[in-house]
PDB file of C-alpha atoms in Angstrom:
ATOM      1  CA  UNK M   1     -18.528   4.084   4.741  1.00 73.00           C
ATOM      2  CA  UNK M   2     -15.446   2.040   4.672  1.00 84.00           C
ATOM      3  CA  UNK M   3     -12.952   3.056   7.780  1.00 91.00           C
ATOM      4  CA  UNK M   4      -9.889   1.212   8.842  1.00 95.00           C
ATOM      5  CA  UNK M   5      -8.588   3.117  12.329  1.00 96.00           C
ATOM      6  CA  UNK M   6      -4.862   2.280  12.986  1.00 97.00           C
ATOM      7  CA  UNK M   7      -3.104   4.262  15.821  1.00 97.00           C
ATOM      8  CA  UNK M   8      -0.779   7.116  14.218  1.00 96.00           C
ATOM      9  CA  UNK M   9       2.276   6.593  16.283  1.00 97.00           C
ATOM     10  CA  UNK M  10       3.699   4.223  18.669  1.00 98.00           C
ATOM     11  CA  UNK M  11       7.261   4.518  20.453  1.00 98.00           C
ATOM     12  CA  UNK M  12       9.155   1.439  22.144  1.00 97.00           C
ATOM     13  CA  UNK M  13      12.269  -0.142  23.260  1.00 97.00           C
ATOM     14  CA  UNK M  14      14.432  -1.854  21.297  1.00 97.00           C
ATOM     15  CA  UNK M  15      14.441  -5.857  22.525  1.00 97.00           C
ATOM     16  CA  UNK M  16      10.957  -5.536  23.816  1.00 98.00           C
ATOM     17  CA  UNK M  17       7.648  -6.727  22.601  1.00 98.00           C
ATOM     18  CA  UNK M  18       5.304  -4.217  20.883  1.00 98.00           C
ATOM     19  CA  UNK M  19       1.612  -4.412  19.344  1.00 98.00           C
ATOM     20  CA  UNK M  20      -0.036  -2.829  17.037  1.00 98.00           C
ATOM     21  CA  UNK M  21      -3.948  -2.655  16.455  1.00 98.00           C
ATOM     22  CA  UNK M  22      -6.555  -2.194  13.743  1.00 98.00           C
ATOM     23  CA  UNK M  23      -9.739  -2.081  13.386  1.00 98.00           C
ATOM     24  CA  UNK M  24     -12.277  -1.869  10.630  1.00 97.00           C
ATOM     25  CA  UNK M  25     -15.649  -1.783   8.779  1.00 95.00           C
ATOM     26  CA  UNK M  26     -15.833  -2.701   5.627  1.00 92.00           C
ATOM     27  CA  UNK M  27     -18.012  -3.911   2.796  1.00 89.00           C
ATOM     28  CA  UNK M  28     -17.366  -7.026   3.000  1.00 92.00           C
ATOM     29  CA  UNK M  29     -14.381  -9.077   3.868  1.00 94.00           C
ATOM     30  CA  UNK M  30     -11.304 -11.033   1.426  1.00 93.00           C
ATOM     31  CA  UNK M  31      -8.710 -11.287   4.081  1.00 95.00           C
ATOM     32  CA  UNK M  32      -6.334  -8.351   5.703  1.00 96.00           C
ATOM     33  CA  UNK M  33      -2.622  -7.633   4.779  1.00 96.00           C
ATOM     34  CA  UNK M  34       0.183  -5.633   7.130  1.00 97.00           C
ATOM     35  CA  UNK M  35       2.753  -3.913   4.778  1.00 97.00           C
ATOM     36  CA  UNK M  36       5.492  -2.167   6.598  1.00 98.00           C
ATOM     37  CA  UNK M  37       7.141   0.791   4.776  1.00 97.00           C
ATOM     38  CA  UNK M  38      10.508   2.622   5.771  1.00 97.00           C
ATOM     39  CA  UNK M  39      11.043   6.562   5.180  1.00 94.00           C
ATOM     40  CA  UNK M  40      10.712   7.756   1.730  1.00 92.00           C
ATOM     41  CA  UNK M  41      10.731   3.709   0.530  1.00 95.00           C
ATOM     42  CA  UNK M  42       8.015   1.578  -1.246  1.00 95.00           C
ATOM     43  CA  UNK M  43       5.642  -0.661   1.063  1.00 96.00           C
ATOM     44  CA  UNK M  44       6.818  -4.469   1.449  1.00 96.00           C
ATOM     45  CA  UNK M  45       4.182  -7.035   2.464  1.00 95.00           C
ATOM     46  CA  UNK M  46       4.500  -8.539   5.523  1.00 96.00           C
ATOM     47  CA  UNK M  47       1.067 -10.672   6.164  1.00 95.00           C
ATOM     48  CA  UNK M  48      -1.638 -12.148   5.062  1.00 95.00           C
ATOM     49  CA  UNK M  49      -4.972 -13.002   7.024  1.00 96.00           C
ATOM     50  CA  UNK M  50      -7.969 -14.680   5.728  1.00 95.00           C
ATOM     51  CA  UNK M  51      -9.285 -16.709   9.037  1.00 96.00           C
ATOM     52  CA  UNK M  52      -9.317 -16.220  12.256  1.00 97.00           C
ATOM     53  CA  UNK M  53      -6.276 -16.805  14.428  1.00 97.00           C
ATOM     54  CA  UNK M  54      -2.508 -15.978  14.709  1.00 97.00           C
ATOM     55  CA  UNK M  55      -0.308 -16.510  11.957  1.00 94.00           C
ATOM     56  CA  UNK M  56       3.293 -16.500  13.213  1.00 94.00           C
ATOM     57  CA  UNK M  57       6.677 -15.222  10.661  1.00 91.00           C
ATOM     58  CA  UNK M  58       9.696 -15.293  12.633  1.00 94.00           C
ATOM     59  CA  UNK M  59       9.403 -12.161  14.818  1.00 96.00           C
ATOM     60  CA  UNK M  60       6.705 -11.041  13.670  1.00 97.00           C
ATOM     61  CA  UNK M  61       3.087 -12.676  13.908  1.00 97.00           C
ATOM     62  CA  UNK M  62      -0.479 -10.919  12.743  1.00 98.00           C
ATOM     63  CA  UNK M  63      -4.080 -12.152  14.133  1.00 98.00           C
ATOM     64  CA  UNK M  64      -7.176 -11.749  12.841  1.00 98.00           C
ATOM     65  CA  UNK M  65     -10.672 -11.637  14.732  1.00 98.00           C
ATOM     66  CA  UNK M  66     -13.011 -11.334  11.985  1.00 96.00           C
ATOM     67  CA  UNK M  67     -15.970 -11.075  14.420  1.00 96.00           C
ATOM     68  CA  UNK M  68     -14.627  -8.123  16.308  1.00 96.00           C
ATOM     69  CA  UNK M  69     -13.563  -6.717  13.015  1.00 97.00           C
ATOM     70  CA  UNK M  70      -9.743  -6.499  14.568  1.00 97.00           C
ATOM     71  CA  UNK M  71      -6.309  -7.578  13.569  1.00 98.00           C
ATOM     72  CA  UNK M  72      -3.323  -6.996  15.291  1.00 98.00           C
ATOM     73  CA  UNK M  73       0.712  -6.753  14.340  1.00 98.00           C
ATOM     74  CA  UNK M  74       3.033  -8.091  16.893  1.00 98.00           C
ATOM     75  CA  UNK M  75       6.710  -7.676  16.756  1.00 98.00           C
ATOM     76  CA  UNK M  76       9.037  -8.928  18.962  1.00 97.00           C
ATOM     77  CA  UNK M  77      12.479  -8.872  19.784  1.00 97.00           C
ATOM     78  CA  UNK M  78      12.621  -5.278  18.432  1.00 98.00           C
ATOM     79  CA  UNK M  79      15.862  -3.735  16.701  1.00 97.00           C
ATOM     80  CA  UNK M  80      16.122  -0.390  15.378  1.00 97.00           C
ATOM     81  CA  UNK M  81      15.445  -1.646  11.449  1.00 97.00           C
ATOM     82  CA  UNK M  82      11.888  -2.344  12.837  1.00 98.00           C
ATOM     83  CA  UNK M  83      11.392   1.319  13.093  1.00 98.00           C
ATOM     84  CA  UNK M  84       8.678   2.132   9.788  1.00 97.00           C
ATOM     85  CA  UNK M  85       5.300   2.826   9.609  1.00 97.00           C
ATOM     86  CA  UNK M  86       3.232  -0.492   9.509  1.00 98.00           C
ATOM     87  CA  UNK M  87       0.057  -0.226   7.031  1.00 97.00           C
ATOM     88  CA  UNK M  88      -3.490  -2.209   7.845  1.00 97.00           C
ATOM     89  CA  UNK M  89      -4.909  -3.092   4.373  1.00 96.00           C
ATOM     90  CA  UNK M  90      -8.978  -5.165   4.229  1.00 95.00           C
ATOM     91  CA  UNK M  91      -9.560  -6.628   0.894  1.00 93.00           C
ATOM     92  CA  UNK M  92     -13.513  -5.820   0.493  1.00 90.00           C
ATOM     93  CA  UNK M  93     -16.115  -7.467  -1.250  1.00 89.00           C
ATOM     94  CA  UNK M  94     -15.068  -6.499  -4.296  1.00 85.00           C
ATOM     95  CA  UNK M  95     -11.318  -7.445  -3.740  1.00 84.00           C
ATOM     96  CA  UNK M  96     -10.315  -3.842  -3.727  1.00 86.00           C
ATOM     97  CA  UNK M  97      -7.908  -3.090  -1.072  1.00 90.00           C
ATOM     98  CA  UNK M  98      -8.575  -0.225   1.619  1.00 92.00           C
ATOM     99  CA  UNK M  99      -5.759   1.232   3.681  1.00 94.00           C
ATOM    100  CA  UNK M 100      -5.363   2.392   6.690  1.00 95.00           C
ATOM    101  CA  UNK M 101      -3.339   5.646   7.560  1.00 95.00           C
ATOM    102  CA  UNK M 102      -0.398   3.890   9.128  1.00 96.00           C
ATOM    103  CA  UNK M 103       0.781   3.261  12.326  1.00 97.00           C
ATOM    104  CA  UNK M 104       4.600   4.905  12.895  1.00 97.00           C
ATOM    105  CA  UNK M 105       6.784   2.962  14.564  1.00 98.00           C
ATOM    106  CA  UNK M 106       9.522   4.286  16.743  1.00 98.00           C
ATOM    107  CA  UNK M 107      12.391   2.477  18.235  1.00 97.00           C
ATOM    108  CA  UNK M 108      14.525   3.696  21.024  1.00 96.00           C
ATOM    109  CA  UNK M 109      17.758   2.535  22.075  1.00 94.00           C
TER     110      UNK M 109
ATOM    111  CA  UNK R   1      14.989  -9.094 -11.653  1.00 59.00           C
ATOM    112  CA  UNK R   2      13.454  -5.707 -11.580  1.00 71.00           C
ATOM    113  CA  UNK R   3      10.322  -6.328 -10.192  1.00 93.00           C
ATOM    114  CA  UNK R   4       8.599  -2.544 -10.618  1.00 96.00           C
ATOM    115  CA  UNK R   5      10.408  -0.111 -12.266  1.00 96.00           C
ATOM    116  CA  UNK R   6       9.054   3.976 -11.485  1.00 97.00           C
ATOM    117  CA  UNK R   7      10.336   6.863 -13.328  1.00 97.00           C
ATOM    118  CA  UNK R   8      10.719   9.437 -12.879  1.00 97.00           C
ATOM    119  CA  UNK R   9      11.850   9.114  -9.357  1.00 97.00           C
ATOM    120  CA  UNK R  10      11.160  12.922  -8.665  1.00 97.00           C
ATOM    121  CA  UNK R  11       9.688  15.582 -10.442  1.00 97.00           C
ATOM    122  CA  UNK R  12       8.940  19.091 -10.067  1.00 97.00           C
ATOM    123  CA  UNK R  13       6.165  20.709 -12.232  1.00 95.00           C
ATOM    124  CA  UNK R  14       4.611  23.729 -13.100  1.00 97.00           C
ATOM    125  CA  UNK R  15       0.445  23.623 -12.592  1.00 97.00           C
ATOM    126  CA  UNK R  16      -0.969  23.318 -15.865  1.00 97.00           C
ATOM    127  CA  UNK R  17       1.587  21.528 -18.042  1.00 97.00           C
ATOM    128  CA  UNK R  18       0.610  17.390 -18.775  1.00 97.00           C
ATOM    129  CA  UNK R  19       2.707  14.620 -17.412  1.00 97.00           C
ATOM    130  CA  UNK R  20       3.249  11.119 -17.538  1.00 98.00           C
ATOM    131  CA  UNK R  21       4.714   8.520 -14.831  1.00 98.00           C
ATOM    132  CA  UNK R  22       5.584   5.517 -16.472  1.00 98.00           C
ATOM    133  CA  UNK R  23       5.541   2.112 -14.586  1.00 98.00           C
ATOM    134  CA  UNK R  24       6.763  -1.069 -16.400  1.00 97.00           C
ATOM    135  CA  UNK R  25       6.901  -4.432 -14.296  1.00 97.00           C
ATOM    136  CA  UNK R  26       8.875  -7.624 -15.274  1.00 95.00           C
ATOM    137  CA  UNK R  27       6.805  -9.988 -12.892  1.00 93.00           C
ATOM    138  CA  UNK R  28       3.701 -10.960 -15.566  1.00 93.00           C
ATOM    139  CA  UNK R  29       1.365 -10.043 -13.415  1.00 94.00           C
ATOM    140  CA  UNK R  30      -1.902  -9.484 -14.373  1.00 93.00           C
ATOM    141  CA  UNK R  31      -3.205  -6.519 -12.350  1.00 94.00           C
ATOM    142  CA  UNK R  32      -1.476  -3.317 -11.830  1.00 96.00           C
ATOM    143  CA  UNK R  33      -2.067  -0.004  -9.691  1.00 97.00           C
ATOM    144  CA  UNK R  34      -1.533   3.212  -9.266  1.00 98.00           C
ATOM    145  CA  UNK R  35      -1.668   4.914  -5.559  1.00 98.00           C
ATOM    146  CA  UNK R  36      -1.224   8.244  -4.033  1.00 97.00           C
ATOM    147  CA  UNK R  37       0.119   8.507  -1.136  1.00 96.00           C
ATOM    148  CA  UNK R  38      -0.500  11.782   1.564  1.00 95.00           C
ATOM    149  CA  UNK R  39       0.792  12.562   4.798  1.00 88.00           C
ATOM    150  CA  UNK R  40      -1.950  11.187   7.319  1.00 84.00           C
ATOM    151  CA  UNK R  41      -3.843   9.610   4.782  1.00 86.00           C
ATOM    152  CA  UNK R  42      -3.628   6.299   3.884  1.00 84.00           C
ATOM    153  CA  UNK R  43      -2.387   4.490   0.298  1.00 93.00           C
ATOM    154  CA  UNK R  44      -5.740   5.908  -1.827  1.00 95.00           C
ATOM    155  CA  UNK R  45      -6.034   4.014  -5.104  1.00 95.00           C
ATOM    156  CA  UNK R  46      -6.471   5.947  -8.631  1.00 97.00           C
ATOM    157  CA  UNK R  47      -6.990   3.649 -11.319  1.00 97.00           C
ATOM    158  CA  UNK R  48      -6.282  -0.128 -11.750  1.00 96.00           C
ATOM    159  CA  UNK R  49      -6.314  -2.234 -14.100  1.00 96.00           C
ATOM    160  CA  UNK R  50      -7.382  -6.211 -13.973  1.00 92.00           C
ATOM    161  CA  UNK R  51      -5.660  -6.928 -17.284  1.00 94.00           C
ATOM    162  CA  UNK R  52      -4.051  -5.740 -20.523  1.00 95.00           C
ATOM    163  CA  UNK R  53      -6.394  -3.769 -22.075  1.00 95.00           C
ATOM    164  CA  UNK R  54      -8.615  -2.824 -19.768  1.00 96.00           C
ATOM    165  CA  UNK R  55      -8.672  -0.274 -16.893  1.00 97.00           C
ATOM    166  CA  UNK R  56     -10.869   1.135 -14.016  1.00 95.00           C
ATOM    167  CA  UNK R  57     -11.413   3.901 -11.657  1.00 96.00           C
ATOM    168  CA  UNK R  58     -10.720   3.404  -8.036  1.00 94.00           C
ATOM    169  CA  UNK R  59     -11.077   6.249  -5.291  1.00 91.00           C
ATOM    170  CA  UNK R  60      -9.379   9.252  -6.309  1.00 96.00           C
ATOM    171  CA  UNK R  61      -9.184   9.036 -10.381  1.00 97.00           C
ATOM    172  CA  UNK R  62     -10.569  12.565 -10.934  1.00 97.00           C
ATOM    173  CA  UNK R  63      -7.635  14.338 -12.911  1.00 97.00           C
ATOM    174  CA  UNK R  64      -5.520  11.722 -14.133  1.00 98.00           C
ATOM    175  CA  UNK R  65      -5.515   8.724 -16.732  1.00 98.00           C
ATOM    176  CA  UNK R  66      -4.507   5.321 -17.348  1.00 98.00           C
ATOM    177  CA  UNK R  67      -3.651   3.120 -20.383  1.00 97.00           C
ATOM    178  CA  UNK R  68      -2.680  -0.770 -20.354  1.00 97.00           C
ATOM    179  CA  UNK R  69      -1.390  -1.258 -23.955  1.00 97.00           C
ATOM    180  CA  UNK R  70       0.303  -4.857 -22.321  1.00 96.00           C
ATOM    181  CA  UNK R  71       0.977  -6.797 -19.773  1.00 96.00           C
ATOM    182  CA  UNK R  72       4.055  -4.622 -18.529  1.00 97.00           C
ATOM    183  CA  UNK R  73       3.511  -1.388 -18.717  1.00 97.00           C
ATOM    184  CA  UNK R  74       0.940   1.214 -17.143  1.00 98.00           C
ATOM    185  CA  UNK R  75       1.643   4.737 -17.563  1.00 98.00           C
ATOM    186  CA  UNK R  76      -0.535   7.224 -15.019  1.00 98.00           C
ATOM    187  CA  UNK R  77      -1.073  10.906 -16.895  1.00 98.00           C
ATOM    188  CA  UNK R  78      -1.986  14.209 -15.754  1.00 97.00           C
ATOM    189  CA  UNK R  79      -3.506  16.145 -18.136  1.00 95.00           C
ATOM    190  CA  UNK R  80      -3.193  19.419 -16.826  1.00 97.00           C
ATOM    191  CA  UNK R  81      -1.533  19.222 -13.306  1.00 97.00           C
ATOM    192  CA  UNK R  82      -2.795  20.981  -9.918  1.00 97.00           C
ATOM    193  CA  UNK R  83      -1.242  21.782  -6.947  1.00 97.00           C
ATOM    194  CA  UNK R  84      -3.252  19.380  -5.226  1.00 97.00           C
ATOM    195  CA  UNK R  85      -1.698  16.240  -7.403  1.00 98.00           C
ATOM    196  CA  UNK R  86       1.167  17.107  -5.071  1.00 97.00           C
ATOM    197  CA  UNK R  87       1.719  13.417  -3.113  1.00 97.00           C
ATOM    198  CA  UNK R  88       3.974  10.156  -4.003  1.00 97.00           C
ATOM    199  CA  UNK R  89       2.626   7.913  -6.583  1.00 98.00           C
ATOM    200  CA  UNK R  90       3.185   4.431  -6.242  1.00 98.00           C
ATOM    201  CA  UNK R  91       2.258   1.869  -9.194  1.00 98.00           C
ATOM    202  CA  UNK R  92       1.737  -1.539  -7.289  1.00 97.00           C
ATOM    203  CA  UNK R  93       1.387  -4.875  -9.390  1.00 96.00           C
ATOM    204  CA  UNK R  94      -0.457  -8.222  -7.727  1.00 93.00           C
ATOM    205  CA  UNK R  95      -0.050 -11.794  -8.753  1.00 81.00           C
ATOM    206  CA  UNK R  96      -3.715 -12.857  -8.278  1.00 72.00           C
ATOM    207  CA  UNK R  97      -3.224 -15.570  -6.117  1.00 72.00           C
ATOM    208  CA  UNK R  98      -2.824 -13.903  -2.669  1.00 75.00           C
ATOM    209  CA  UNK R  99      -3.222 -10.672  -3.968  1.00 82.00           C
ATOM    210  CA  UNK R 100      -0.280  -9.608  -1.939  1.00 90.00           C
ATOM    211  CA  UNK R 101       0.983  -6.355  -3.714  1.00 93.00           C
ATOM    212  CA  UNK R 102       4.734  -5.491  -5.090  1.00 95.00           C
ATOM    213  CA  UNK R 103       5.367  -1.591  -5.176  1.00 97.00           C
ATOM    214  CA  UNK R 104       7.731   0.468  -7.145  1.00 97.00           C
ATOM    215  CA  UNK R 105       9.918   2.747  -5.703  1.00 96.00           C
ATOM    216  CA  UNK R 106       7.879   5.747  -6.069  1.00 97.00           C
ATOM    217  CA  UNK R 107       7.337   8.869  -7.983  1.00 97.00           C
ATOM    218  CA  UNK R 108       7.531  12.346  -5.864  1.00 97.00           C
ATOM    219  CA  UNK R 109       5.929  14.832  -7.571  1.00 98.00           C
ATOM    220  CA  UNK R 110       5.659  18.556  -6.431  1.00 97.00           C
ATOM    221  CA  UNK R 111       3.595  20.924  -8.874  1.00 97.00           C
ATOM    222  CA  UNK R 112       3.806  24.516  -8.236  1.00 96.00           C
TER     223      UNK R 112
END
């Protein structure tokens, strides 16, 4: 079956650095997205993957390894907006989109 | 500019009775879809639809139904609601190029 495996909650500080991983198997492979979504608010897209690397949006940058099946989420320079859940989405073979469960993200002072 | 527009927001609803969440976007995007979202689960997609006029199941589609008249709008009913259709819909629309998806706000429905 399909399975993307996201940790389910992560705590940090705010000005640090924090990561966040995901892994999957899927059928096939059209590229991996990282949505964050706030409490009781619609996701917003954050990143897009398709190749293998680091892609790099102001403080926040996503990488792919398409060979290990992992991507990871790295914020930095944390402030207490950041604190959401961050969603791991694969785009399969057939361009439908599974999700991951969500990774919540919580900021301390 | 709109983008998505959900209604209603919230709901409460008595198992049994039908009801429709109605989802018009102003973007012209092609494909539209509608999500549930659970606690622990992830985003699991109910129908979708590639295009006006047509439509298609996706994970979960078992109890509810889709139309796509036009380009804009894409109403999700539920024929005869259950307890379990409890969850936060979200109708999602993608411009085709990325495939990078715009949500509504979200419909919170409780049925009792």
């Amino acid at each position: 079956g399909q399975n993307i495996d996201q940790p389910t909650e992560m705590t940090a500080t705010e000005g640090a650095i924090v990561q966040i991983n995901c892994t999957y198997q899927t059928s096939g492979f059209n590229g991996l997205f990282w949505y964050q979504q706030h409490a009781g608010e619609a996701p917003t897209f954050l990143s897009y993957n398709v190749l293998d690397g680091l892609e790099e949006k102001g403080r926040f940058s996503s990488f792919l390894s398409r060979s290990k099946g992992y991507s990871y989420l790295l914020l930095k320079e944390l402030q207490m907006k950041d604190s959401a859940s961050y969603l791991c989405a694969v785009r399969d073979s057939n361009y439908q989109l599974i999700w991951g469960a969500g990774t919540k993200l919580i900021i301390k002072p | 500019i709109a983008g998505i527009t959900q209604a209603p927001t919230s709901q409460i609803l008595a198992a049994g009775r039908r009801m429709t969440l109605r989802c018009t976007q102003d973007m012209r995007h092609n494909a539209m879809y509608w999500y549930r979202q659970d606690l622990g689960l992830g985003l699991r997609l109910i129908h979708y639809s590639n295009t006006a006029g047509t439509t298609g199941k996706g994970e979960v589609p078992d109890g509810y139904s889709v139309s796509r008249a036009n380009t804009d709008d894409f109403p999700l009913t539920l024929a005869s609601a259950v307890p379990s259709q409890t969850s936060v819909y979200f109708c999602a629309s993608s411009d085709g190029e990325t495939g990078e998806l715009f949500f509504g706000e979200g419909s919170r429905l409780t049925v009792l």
